[in-house]
XYZ file of N, CA and C in Angstrom:
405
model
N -0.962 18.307 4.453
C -1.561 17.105 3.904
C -1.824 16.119 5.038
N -3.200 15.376 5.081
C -3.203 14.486 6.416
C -2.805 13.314 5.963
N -1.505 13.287 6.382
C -0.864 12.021 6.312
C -0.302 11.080 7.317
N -0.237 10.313 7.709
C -0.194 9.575 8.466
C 1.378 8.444 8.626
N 2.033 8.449 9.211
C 3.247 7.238 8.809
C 2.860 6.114 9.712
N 3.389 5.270 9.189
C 2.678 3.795 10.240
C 4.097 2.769 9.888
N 4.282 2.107 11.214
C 5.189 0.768 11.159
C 4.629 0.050 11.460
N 4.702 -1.350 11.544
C 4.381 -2.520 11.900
C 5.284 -3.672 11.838
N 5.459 -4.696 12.675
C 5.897 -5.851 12.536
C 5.372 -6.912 11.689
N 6.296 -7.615 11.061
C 6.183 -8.489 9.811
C 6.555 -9.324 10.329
N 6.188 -10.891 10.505
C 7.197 -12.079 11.001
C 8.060 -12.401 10.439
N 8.948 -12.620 10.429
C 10.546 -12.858 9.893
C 10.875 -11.909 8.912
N 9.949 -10.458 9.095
C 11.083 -9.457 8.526
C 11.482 -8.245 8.635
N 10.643 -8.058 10.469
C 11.060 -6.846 11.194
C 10.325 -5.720 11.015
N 10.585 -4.643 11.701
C 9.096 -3.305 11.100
C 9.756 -3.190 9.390
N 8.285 -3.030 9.053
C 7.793 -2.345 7.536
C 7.438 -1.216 7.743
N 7.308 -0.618 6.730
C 6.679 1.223 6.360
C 5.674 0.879 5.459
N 4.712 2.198 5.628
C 3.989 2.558 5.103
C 3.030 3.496 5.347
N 2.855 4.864 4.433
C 2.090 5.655 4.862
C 0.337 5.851 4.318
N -0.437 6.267 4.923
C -1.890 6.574 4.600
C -2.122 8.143 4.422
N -2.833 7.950 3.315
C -3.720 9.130 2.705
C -5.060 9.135 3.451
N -5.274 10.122 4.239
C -6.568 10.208 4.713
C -7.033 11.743 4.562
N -7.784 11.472 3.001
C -8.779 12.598 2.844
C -9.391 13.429 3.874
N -9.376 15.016 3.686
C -9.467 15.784 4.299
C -11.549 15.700 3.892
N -12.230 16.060 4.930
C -13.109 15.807 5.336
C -14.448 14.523 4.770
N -13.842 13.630 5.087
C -14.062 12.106 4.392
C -15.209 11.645 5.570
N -16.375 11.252 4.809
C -17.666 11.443 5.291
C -17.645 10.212 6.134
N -18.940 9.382 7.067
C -18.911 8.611 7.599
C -19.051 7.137 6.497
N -18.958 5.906 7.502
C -18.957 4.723 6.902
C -18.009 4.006 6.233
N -17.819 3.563 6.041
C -16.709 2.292 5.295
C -16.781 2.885 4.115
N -15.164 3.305 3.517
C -14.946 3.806 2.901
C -13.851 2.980 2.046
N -13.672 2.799 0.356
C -12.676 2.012 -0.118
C -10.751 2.464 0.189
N -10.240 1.490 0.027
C -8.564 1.580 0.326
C -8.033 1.188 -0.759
N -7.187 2.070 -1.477
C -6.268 1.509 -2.695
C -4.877 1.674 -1.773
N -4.399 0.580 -1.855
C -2.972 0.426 -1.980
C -2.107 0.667 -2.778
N -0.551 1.300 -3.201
C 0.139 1.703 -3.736
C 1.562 1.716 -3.347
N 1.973 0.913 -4.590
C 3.241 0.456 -4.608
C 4.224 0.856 -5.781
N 5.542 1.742 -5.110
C 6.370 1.954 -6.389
C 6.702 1.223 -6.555
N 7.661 1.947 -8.031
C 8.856 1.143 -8.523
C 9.850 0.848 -7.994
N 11.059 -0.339 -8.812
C 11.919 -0.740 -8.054
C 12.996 0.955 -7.626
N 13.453 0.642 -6.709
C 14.670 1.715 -5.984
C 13.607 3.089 -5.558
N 12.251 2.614 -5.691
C 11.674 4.007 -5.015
C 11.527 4.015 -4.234
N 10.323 4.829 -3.627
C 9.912 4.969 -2.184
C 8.203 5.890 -2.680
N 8.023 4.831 -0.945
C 6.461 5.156 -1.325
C 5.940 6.901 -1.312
N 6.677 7.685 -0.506
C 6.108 8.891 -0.844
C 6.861 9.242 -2.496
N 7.672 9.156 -2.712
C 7.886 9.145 -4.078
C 6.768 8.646 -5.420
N 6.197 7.388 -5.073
C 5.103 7.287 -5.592
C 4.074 8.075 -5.127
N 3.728 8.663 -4.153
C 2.614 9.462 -3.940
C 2.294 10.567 -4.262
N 4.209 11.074 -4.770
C 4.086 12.712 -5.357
C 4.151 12.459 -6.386
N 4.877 11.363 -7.065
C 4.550 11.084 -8.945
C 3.430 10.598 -9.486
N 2.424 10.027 -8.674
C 1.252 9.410 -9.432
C -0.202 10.301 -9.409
N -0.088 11.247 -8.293
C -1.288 11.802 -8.150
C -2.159 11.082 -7.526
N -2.008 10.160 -6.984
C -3.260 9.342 -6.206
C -3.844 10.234 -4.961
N -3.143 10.902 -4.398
C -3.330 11.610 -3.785
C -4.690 12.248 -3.865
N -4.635 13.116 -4.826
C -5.816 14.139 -5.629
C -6.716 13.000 -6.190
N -6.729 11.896 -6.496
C -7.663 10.973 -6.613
C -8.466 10.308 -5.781
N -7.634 10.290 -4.456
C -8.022 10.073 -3.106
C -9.111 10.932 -2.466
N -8.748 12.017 -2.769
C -9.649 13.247 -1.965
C -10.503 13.845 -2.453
N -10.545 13.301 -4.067
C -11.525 13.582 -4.654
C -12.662 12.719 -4.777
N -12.244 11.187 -4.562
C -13.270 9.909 -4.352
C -13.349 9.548 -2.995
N -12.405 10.597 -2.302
C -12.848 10.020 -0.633
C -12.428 9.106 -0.342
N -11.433 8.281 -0.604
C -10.925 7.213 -0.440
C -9.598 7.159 0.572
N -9.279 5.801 0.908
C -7.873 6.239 1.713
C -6.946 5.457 0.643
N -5.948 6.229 0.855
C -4.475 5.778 -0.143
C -3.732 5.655 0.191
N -3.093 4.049 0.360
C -1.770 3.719 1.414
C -0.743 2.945 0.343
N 0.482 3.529 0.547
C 1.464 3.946 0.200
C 2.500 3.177 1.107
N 2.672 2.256 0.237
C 3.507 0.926 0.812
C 5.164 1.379 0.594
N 5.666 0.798 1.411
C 7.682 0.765 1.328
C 8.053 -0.417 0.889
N 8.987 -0.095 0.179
C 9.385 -1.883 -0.505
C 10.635 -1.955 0.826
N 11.234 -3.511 0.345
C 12.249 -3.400 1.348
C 13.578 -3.865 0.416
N 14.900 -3.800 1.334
C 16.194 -4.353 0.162
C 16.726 -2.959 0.504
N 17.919 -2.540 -0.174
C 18.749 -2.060 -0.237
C 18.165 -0.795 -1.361
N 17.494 -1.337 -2.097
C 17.218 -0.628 -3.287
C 15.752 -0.469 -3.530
N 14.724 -0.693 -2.289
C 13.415 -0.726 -2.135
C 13.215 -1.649 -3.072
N 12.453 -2.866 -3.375
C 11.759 -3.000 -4.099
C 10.745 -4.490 -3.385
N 10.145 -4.554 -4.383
C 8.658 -5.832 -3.856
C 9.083 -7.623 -4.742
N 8.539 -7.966 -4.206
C 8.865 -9.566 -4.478
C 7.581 -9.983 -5.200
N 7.728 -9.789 -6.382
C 6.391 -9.900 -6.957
C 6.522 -11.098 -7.679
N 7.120 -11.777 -7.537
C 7.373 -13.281 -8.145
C 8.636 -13.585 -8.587
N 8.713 -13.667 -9.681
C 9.491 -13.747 -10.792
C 10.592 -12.126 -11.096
N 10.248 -11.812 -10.204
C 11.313 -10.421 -9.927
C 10.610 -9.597 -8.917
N 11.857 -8.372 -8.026
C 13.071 -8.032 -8.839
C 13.703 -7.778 -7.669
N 15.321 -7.600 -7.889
C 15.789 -7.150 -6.722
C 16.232 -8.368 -5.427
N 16.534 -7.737 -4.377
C 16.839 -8.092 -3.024
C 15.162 -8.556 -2.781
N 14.399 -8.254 -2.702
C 13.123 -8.631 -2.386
C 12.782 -9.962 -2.941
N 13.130 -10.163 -4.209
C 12.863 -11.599 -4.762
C 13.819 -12.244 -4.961
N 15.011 -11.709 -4.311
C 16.506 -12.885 -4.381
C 16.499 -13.263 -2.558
N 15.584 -12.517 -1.688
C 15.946 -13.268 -0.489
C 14.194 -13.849 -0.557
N 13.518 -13.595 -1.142
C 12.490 -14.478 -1.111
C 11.727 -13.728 0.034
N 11.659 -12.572 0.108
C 10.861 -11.544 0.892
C 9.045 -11.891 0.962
N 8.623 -12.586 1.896
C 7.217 -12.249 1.736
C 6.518 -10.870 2.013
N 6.203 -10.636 0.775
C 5.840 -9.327 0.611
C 4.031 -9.540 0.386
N 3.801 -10.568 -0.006
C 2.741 -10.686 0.210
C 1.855 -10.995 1.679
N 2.579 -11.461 2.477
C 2.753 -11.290 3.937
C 2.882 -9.956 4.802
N 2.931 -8.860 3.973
C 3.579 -7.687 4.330
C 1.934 -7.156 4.034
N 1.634 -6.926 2.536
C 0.732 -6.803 2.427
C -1.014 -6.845 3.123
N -0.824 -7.947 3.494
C -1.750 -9.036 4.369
C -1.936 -8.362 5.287
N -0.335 -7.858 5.695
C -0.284 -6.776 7.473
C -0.986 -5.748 7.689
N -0.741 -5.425 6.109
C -0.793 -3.400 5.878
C -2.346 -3.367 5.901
N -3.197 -4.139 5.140
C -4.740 -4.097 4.953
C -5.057 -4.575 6.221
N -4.892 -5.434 6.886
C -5.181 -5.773 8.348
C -5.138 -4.263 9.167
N -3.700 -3.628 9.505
C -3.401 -2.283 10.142
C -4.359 -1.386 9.885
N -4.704 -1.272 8.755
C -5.770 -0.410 8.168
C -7.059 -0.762 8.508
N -7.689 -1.816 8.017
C -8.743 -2.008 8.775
C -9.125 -1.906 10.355
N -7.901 -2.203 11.151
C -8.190 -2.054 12.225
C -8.428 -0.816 13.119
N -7.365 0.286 12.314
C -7.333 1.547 12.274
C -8.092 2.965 11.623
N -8.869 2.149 10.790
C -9.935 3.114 9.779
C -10.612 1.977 9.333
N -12.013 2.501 9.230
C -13.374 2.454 8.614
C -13.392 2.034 6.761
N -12.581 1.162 6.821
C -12.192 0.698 5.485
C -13.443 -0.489 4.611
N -13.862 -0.430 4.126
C -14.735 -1.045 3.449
C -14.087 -2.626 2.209
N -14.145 -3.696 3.436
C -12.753 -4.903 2.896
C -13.601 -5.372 1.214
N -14.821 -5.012 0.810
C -15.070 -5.415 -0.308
C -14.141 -4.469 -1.674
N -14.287 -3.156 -0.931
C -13.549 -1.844 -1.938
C -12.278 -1.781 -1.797
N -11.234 -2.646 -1.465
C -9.743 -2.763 -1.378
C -8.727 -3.054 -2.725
N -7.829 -2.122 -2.981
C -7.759 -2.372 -4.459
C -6.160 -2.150 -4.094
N -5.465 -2.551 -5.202
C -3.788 -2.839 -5.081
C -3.530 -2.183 -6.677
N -2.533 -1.270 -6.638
C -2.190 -0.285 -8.030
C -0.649 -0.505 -7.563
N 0.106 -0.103 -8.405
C 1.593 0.317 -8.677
C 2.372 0.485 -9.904
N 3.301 0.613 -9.481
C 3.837 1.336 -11.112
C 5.879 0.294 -10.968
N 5.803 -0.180 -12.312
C 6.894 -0.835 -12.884
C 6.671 -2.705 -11.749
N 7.882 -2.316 -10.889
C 8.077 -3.566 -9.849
C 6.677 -3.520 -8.802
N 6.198 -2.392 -8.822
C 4.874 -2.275 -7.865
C 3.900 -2.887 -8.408
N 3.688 -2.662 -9.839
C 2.634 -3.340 -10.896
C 3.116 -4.870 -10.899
N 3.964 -5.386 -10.667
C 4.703 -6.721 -10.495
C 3.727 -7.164 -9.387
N 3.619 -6.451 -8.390
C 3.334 -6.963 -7.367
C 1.899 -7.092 -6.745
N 1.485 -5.773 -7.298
C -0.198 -5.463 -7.171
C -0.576 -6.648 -8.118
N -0.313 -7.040 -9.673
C -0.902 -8.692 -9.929
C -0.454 -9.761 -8.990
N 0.700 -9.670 -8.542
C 0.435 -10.973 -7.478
C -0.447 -10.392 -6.299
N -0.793 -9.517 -6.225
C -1.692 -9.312 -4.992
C -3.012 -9.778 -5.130
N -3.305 -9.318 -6.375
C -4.815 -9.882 -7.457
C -5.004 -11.003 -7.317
N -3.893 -12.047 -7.320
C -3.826 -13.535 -7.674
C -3.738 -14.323 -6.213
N -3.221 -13.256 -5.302
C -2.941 -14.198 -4.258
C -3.933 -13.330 -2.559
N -4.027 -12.490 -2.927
C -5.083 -11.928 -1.787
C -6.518 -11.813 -2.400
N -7.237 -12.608 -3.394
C -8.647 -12.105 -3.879
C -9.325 -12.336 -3.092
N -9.575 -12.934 -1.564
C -10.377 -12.510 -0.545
C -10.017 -11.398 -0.007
C-alpha cells in the first residue's frame, strides 16, 4: 500500500503523526485531500483499516490523510469534548492547520477540494474543522 508516515512540529505541542494515502497511479494536477480522524482511544491507521477510505481514495484518486490524536488515550479537542485533548486544551485545530499546510507543500493538493471526515470524537472535530478552517 503507498503509504507514507509523516511527523511534524506543532508549537507548544511537539511532533504530531500522521499518515497519507497516496493512490497508486494518481494522474497529474491538483488533486482533492480528505482528512481523517478517529475515534476517541484510536489511532489513525485504525481508522484507515475500519472505514475504507482507503478504497475510496484510489478509486476517486484522491489523497487520504489520516491524522493521530494526541493524550494518553488518542483523542482530538473538538470543543466541548473529549479526553486529555480537551482537558489540556490541545490545539488541535492548530495541528490541523499543520497537517494541510505539510501536505500541500508536499503534494499537488487542490486547497479548494480539502475535506475533514471522522468517526465518533473525530466527527467532533472534523465540525470544528468546518467551523473554524472554512478558508
Amino acid at each position: 500500500m503507498p503509504w507514507i508516515a509523516r511527523t511534524l512540529p506543532v508549537a507548544g505541542q511537539g511532533l504530531r503523526r500522521y499518515a497519507i494515502y497516496v493512490p497508486s497511479g494518481l494522474g497529474a494536477g491538483p488533486r482533492p485531500a480528505l482528512l481523517a480522524m478517529h475515534g476517541g482511544a484510536g489511532t489513525a491507521m485504525g481508522m484507515a483499516a475500519s472505514s475504507q477510505l482507503t478504497k475510496f481514495a484510489q478509486e476517486r484518486q484522491i489523497y487520504a490523510v489520516f491524522v493521530e490524536g494526541g493524550g494518553a488515550l488518542q483523542t482530538f479537542n473538538g470543543g466541548a469534548c473529549c479526553g486529555t485533548a480537551q482537558s489540556q486544551n490541545i490545539d488541535d485545530v492548530a495541528f490541523a492547520r499543520a497537517v494541510i499546510a505539510d501536505v500541500r507543500a508536499n503534494y499537488s493538493i487542490d486547497p479548494a477540494r480539502t475535506f475533514a471526515t471522522g468517526f465518533s470524537n473525530g466527527g467532533n472535530m472534523a465540525h470544528r474543522l468546518a467551523c473554524a478552517l472554512a478558508d
